[in-house]
Tab-separated table of N, CA and C in Angstrom:
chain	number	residue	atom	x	y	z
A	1	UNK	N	4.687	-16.053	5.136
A	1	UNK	CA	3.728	-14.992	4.838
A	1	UNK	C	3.351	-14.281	6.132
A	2	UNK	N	3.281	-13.147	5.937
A	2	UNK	CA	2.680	-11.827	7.368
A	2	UNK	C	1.726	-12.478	7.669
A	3	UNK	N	1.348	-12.372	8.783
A	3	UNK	CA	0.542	-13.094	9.674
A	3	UNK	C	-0.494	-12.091	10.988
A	4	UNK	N	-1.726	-11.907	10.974
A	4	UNK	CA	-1.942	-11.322	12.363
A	4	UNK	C	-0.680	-11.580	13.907
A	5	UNK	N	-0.464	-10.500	14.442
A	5	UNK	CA	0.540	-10.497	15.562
A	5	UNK	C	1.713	-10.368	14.835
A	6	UNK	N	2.074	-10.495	14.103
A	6	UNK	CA	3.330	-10.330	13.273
A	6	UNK	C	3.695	-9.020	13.386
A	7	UNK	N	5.329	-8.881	13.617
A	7	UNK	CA	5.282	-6.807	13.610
A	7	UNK	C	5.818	-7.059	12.467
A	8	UNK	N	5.990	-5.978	11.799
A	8	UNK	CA	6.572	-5.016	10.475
A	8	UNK	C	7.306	-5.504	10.622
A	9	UNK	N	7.650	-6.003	8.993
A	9	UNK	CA	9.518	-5.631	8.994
A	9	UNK	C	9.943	-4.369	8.898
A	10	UNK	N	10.950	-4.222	8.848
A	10	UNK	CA	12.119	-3.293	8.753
A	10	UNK	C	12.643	-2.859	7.284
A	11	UNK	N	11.789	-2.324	6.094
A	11	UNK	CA	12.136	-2.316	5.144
A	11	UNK	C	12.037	-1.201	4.871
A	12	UNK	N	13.389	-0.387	3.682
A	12	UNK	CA	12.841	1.220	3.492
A	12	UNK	C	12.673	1.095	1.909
A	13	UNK	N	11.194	2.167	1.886
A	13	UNK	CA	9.951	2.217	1.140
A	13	UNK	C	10.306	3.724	0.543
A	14	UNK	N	9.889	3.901	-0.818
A	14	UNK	CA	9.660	5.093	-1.271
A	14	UNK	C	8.878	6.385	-1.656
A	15	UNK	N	9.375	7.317	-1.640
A	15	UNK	CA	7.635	8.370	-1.617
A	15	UNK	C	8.099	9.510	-2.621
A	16	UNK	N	7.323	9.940	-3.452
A	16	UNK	CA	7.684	10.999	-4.385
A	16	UNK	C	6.316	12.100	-4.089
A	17	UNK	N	6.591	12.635	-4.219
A	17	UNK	CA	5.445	14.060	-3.906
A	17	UNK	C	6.205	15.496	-4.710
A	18	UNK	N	5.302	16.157	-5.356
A	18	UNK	CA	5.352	17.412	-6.198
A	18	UNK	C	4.463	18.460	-5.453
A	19	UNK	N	4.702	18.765	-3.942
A	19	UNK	CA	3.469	19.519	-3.852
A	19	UNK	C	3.404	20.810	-3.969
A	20	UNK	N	2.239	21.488	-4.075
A	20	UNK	CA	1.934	22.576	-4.776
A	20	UNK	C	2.864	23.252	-5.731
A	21	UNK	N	3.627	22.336	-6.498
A	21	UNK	CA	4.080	22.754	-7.690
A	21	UNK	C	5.593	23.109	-7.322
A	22	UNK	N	6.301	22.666	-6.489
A	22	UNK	CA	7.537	23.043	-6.216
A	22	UNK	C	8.087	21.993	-6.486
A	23	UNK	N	9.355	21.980	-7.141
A	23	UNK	CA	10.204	21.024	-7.563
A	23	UNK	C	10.572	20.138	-6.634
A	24	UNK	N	10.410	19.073	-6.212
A	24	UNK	CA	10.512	18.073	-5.305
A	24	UNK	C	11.684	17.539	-5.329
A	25	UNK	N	12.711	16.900	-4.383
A	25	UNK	CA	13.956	16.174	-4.658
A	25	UNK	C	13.244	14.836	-4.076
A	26	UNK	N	13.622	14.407	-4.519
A	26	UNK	CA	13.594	12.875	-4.463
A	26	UNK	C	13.631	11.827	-5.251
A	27	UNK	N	13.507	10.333	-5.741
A	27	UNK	CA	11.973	9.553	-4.221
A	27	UNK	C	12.756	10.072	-2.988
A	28	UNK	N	11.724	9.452	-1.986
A	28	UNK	CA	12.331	10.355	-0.678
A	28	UNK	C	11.917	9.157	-0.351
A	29	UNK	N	12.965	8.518	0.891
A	29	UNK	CA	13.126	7.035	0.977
A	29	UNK	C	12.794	7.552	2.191
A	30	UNK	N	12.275	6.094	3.460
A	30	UNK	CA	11.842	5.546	4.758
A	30	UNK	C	11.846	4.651	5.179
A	31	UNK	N	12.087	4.685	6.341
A	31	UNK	CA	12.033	3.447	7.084
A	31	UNK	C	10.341	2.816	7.261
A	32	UNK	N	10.243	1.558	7.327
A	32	UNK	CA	8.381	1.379	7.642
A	32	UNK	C	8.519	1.622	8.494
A	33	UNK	N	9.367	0.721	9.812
A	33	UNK	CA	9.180	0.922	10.855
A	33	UNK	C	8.933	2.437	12.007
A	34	UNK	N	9.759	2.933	11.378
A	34	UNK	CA	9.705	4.312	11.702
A	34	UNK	C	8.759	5.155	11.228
A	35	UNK	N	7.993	5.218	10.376
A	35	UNK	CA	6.846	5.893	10.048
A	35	UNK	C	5.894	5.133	10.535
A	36	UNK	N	5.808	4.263	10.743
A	36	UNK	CA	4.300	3.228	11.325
A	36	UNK	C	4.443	3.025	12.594
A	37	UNK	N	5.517	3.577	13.341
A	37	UNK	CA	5.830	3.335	14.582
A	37	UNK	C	4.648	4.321	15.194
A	38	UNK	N	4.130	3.990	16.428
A	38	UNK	CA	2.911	4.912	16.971
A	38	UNK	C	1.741	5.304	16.272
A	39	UNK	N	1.778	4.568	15.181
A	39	UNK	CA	0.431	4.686	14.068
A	39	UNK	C	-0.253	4.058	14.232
A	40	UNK	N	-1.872	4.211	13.878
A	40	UNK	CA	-2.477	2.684	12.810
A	40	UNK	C	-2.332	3.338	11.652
A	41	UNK	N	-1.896	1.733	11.069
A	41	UNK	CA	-1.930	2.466	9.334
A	41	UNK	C	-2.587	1.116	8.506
A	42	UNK	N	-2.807	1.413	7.011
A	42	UNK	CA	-3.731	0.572	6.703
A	42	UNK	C	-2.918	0.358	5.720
A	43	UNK	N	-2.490	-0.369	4.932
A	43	UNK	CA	-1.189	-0.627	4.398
A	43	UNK	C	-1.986	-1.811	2.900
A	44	UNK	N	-1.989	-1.363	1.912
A	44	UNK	CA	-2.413	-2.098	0.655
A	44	UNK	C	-1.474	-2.317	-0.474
A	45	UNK	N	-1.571	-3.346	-1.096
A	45	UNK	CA	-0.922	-3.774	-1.635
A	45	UNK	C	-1.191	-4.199	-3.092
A	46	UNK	N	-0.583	-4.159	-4.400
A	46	UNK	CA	-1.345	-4.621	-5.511
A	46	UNK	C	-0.316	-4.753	-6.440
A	47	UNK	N	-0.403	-5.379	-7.468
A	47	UNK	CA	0.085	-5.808	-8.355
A	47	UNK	C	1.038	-5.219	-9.215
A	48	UNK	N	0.358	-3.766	-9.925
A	48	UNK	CA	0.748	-2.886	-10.356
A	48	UNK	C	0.328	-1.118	-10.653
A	49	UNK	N	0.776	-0.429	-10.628
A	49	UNK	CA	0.284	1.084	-11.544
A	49	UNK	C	-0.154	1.006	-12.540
A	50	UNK	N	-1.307	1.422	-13.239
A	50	UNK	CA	-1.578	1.557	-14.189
A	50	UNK	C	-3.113	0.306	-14.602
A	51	UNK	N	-2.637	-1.000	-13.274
A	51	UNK	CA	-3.531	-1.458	-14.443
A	51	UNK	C	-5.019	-1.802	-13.701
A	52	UNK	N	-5.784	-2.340	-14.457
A	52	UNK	CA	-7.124	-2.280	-14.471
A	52	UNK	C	-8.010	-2.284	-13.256
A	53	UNK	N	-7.954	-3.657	-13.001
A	53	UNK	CA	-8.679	-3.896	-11.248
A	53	UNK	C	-8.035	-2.299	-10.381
A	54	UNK	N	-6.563	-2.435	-9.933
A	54	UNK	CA	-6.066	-1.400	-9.368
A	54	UNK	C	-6.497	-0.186	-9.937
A	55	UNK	N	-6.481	0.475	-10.677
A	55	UNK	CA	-7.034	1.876	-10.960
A	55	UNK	C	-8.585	2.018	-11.067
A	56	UNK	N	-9.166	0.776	-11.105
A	56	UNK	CA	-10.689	1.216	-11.594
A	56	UNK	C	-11.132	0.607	-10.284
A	57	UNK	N	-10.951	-0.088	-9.222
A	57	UNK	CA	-11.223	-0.214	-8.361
A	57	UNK	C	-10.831	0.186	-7.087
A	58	UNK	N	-9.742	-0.695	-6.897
A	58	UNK	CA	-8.718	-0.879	-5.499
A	58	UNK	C	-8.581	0.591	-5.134
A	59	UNK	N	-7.903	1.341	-5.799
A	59	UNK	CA	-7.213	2.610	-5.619
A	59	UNK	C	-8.721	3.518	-4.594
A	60	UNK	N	-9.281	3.606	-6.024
A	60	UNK	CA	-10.462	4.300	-5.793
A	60	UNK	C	-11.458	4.029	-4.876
A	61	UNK	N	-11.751	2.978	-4.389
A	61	UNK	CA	-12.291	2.513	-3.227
A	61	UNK	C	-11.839	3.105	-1.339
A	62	UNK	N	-10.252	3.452	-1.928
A	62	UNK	CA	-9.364	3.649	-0.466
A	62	UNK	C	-9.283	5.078	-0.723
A	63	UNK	N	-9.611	5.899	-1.682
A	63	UNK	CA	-9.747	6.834	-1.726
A	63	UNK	C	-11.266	7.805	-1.477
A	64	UNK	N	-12.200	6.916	-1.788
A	64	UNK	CA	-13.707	6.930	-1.808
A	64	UNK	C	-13.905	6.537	-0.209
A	65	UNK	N	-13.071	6.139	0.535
A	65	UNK	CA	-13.689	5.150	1.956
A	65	UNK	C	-12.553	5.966	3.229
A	66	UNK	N	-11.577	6.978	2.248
A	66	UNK	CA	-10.348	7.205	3.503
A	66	UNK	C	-10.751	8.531	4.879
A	67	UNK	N	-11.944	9.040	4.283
A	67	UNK	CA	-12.486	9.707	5.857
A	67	UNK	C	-12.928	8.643	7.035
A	68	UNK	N	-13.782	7.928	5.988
A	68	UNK	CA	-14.436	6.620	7.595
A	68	UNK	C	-13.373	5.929	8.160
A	69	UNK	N	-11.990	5.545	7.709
A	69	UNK	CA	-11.229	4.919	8.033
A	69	UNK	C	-10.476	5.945	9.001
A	70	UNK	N	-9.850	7.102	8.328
A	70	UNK	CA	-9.296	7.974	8.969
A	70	UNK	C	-10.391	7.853	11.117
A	71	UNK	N	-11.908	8.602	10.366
A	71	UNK	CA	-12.847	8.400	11.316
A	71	UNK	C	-12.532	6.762	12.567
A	72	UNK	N	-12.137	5.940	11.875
A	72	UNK	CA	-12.144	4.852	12.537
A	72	UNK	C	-10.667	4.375	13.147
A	73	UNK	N	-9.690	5.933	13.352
A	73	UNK	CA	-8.572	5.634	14.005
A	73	UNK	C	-7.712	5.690	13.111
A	74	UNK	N	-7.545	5.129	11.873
A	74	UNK	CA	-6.416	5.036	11.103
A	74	UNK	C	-5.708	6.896	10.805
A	75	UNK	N	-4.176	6.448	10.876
A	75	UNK	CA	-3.504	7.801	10.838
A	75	UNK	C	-3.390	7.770	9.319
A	76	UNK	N	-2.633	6.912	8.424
A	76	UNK	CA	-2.232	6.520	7.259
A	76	UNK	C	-2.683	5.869	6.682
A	77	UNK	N	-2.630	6.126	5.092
A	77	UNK	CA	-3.574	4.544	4.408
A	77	UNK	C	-2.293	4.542	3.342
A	78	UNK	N	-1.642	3.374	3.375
A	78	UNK	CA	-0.263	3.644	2.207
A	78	UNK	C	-0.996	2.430	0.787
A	79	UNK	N	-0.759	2.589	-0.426
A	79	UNK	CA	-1.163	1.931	-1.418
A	79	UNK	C	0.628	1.391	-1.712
A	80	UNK	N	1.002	0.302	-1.831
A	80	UNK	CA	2.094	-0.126	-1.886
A	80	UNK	C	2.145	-0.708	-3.683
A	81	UNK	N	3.231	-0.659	-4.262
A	81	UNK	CA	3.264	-1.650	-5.272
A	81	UNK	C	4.507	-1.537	-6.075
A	82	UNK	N	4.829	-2.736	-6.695
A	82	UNK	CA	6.184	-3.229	-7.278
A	82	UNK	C	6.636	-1.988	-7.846
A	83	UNK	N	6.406	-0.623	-8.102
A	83	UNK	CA	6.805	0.016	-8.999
A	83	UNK	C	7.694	1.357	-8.207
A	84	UNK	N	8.402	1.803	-9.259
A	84	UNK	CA	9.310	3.409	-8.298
A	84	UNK	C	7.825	4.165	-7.849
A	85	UNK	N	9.066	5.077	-6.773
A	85	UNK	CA	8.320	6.116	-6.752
A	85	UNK	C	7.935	7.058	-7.370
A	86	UNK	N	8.470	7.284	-8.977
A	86	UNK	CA	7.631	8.368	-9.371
A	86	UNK	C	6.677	7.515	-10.116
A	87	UNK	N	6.642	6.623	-10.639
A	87	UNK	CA	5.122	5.862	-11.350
A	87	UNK	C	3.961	5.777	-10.126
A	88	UNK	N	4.374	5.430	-9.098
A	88	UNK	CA	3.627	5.796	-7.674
A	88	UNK	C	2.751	7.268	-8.011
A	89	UNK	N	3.858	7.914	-8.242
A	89	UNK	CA	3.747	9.496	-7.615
A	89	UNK	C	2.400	9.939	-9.513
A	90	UNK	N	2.745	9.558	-10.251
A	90	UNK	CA	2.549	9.760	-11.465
A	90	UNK	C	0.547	9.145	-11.304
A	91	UNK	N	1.027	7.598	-10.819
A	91	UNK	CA	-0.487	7.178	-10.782
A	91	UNK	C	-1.504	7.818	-9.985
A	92	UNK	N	-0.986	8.201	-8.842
A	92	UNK	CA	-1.686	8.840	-7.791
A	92	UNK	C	-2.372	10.065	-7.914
A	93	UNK	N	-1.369	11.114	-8.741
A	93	UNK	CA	-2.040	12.232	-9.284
A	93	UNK	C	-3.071	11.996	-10.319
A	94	UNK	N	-2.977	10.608	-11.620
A	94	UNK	CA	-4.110	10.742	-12.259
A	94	UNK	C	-5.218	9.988	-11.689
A	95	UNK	N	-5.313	9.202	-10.368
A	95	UNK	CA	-5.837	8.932	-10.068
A	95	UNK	C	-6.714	9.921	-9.150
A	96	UNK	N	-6.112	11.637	-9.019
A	96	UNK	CA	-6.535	12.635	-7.857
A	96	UNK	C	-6.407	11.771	-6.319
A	97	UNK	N	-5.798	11.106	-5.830
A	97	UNK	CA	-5.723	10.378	-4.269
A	97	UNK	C	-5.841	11.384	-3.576
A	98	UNK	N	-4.785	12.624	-3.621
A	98	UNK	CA	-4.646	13.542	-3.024
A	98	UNK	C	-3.645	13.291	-1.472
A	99	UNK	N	-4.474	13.525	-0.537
A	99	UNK	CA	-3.881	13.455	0.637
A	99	UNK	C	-4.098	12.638	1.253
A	100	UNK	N	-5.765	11.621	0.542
A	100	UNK	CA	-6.114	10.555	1.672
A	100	UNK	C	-5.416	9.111	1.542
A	101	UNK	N	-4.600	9.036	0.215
A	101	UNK	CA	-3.806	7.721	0.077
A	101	UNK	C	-2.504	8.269	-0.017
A	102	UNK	N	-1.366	7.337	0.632
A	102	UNK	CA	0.090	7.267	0.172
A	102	UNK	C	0.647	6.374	-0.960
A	103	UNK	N	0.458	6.623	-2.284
A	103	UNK	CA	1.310	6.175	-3.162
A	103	UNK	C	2.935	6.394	-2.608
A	104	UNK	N	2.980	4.459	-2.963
A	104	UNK	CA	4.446	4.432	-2.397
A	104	UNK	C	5.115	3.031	-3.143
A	105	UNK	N	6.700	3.469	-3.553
A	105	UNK	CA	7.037	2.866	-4.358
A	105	UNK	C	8.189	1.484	-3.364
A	106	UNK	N	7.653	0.307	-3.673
A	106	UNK	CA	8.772	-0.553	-3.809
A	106	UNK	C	9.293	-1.709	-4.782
A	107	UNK	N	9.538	-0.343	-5.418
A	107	UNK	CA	10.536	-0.927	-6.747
A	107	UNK	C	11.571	-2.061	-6.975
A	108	UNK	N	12.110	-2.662	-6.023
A	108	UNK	CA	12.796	-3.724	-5.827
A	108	UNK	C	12.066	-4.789	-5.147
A	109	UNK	N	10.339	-4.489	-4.825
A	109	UNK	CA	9.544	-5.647	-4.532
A	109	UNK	C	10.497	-6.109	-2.799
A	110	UNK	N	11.224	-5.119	-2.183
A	110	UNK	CA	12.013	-5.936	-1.194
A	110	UNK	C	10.864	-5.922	-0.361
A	111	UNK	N	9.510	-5.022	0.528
A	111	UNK	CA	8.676	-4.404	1.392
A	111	UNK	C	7.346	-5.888	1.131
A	112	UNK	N	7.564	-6.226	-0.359
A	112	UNK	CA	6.574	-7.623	-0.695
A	112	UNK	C	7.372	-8.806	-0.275
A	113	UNK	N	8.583	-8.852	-0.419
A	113	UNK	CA	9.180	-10.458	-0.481
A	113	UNK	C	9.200	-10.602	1.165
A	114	UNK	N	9.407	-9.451	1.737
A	114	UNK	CA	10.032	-9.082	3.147
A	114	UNK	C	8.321	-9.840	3.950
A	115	UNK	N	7.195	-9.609	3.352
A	115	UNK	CA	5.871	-9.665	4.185
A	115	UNK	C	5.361	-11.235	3.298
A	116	UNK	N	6.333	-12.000	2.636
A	116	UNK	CA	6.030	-13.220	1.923
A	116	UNK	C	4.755	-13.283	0.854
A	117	UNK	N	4.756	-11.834	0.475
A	117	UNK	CA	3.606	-11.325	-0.256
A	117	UNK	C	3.784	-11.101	-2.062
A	118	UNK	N	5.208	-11.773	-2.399
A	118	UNK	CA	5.756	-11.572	-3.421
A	118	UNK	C	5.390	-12.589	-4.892
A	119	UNK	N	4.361	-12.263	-5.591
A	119	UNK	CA	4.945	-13.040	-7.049
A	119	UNK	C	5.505	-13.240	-8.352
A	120	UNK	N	5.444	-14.048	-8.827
A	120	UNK	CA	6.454	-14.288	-10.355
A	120	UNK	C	5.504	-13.986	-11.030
A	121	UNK	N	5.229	-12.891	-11.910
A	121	UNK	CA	4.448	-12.810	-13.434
A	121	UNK	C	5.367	-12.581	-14.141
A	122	UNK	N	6.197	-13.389	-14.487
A	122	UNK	CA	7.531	-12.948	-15.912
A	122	UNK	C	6.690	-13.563	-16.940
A	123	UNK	N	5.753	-14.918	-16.678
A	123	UNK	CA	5.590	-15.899	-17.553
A	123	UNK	C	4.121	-14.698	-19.158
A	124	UNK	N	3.921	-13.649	-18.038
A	124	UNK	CA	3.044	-12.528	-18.276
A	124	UNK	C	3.784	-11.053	-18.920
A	125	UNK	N	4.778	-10.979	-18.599
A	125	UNK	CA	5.850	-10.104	-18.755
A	125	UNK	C	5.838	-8.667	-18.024
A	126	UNK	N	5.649	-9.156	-16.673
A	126	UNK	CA	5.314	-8.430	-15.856
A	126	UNK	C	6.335	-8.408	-14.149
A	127	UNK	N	7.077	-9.770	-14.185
A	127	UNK	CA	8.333	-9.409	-13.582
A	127	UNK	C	7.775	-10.317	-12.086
A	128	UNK	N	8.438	-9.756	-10.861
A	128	UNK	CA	8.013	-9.517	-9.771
A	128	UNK	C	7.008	-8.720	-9.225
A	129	UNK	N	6.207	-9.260	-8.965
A	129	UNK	CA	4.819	-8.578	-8.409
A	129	UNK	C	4.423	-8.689	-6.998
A	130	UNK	N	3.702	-7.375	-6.248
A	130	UNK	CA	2.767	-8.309	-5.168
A	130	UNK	C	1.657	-8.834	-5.478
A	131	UNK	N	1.362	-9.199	-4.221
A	131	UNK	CA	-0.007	-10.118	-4.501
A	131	UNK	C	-0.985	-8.920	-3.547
A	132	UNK	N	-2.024	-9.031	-4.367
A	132	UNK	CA	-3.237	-8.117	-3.769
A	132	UNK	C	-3.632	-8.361	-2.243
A	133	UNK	N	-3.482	-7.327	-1.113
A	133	UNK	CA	-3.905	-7.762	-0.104
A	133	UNK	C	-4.092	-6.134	0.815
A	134	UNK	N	-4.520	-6.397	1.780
A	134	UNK	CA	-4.384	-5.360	2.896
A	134	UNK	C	-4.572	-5.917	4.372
A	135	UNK	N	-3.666	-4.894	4.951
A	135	UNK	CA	-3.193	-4.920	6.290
A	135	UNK	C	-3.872	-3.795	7.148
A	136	UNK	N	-4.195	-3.869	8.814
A	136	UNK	CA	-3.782	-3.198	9.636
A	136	UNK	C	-2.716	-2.932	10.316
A	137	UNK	N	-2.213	-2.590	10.821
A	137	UNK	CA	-1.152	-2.228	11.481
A	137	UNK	C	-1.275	-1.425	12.229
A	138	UNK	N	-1.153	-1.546	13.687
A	138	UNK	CA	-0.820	-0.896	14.894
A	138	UNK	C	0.195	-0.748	15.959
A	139	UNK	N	0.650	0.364	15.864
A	139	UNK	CA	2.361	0.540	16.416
A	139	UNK	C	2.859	-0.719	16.357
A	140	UNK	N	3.209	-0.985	14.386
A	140	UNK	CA	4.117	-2.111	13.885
A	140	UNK	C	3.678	-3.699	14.154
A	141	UNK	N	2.237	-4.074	14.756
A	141	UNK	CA	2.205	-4.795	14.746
A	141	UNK	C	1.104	-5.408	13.885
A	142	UNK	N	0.519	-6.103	12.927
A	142	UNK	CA	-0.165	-6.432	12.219
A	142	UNK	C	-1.657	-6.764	12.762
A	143	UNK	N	-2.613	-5.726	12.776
A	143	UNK	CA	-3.884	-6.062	13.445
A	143	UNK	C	-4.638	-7.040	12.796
A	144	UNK	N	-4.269	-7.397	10.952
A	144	UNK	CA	-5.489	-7.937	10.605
A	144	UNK	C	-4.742	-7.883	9.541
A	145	UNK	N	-5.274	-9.040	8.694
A	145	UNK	CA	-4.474	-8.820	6.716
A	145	UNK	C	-5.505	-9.991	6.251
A	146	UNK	N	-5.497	-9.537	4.865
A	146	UNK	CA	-6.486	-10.172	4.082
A	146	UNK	C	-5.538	-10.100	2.485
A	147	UNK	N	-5.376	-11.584	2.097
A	147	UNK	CA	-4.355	-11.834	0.873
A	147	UNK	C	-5.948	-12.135	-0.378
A	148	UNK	N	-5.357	-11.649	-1.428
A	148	UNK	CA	-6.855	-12.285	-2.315
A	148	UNK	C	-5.987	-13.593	-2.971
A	149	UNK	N	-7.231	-14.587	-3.378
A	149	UNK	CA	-6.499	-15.670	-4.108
A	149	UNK	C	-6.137	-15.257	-5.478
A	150	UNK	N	-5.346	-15.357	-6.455
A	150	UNK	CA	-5.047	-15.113	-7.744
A	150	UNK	C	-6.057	-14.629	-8.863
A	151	UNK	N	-6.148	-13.649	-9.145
A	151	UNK	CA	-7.259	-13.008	-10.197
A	151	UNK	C	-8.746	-12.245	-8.866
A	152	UNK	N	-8.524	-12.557	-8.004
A	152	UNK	CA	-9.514	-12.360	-7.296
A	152	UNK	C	-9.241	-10.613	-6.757
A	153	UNK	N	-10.466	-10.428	-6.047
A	153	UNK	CA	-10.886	-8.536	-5.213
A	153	UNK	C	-12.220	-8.619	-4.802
A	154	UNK	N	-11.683	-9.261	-3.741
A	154	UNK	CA	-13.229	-9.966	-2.835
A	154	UNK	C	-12.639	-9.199	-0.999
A	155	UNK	N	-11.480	-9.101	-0.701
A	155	UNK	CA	-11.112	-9.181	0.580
A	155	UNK	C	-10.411	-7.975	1.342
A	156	UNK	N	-9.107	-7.236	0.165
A	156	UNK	CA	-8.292	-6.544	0.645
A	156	UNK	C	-9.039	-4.578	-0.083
A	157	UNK	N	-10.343	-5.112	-0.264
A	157	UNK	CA	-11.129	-3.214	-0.754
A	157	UNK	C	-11.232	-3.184	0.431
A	158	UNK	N	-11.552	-1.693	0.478
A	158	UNK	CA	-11.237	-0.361	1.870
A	158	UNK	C	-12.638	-0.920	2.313
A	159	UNK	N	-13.781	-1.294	2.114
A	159	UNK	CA	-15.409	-2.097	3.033
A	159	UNK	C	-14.734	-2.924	3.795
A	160	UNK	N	-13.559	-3.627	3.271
A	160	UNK	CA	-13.458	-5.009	3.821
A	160	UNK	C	-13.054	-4.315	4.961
A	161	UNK	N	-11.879	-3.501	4.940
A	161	UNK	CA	-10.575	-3.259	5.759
A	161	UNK	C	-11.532	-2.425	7.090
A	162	UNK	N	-12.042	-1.388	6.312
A	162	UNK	CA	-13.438	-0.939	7.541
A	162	UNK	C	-14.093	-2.038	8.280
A	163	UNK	N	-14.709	-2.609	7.738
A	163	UNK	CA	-15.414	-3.543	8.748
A	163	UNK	C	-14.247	-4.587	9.573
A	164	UNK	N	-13.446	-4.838	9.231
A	164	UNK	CA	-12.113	-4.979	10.245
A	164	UNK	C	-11.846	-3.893	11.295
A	165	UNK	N	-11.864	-2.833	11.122
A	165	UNK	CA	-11.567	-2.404	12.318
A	165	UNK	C	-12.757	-1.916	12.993
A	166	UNK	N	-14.154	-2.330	12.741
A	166	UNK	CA	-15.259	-1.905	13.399
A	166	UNK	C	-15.395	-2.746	14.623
């Protein structure tokens, strides 16, 4: 499992964007390393699109909190989760994120298994999942991460992640 001092892996991540109404090609794939390279970025993680805790909380919290963070150094705030990039791209708009979160898709769960952040909900019918958490990250190296225990959202909301980098 990712660890404080730990750098990034090396995994490429997906991004879908429609902006101002122009037909977009993509997902439009990346390297982490290379986009987080010379950053801080705040890097979250969750289960799935669509569902409950994540949309009525998590999301909205990093969206409700992304000036003070921005304010507090961070370049990027990416929302990560098992799903493509356009369910990414799909949640994000009904969620309005806008510009202050990166909905971003890793659909093959490789960006979770890669940070030992990966679990089994088949028994749920829900597949490969991550596990709820958030990271700092500073030019690739992991400033700070907070994993929640199972059913839990006590650790990895945007208060927590703020008062981490205060």
């Amino acid at each position: 499992m990712i660890k404080t001092g730990d750098q990034l892996p090396d995994v490429t991540l997906y991004e879908y964007n429609n902006d101002a109404g122009i037909c977009a090609i993509g997902p439009n794939a990346f390297s982490v390393r290379e986009r987080c390279k010379q950053k801080k970025v705040v890097i979250f993680g969750l289960p799935g699109a669509f569902t409950p805790t994540c949309s009525e909380r998590h999301v909205p919290g990093y969206v409700a909190q992304a000036q003070a963070l921005f304010a507090a150094g961070v370049d990027e705030i990416f929302c990560v989760s098992v799903n493509d990039a356009f369910v990414m791209n799909a949640w994000g708009n009904s969620l309005q994120v806008g510009d202050a979160v990166k909905m971003i898709g890793d659909g093959n769960g490789d960006f979770s298994d890669a940070l030992g952040l990966i679990q089994d909900l088949s028994a749920r019918g829900l597949g490969r999942r991550s596990l709820r958490y958030a990271m700092v990250v500073d030019d690739l190296i992991v400033q700070h991460v907070a994993v929640e225990a199972p059913g839990k959202f006590e650790v990895s909301d945007a208060a927590s992640v703020l008062a981490a980098l205060r």
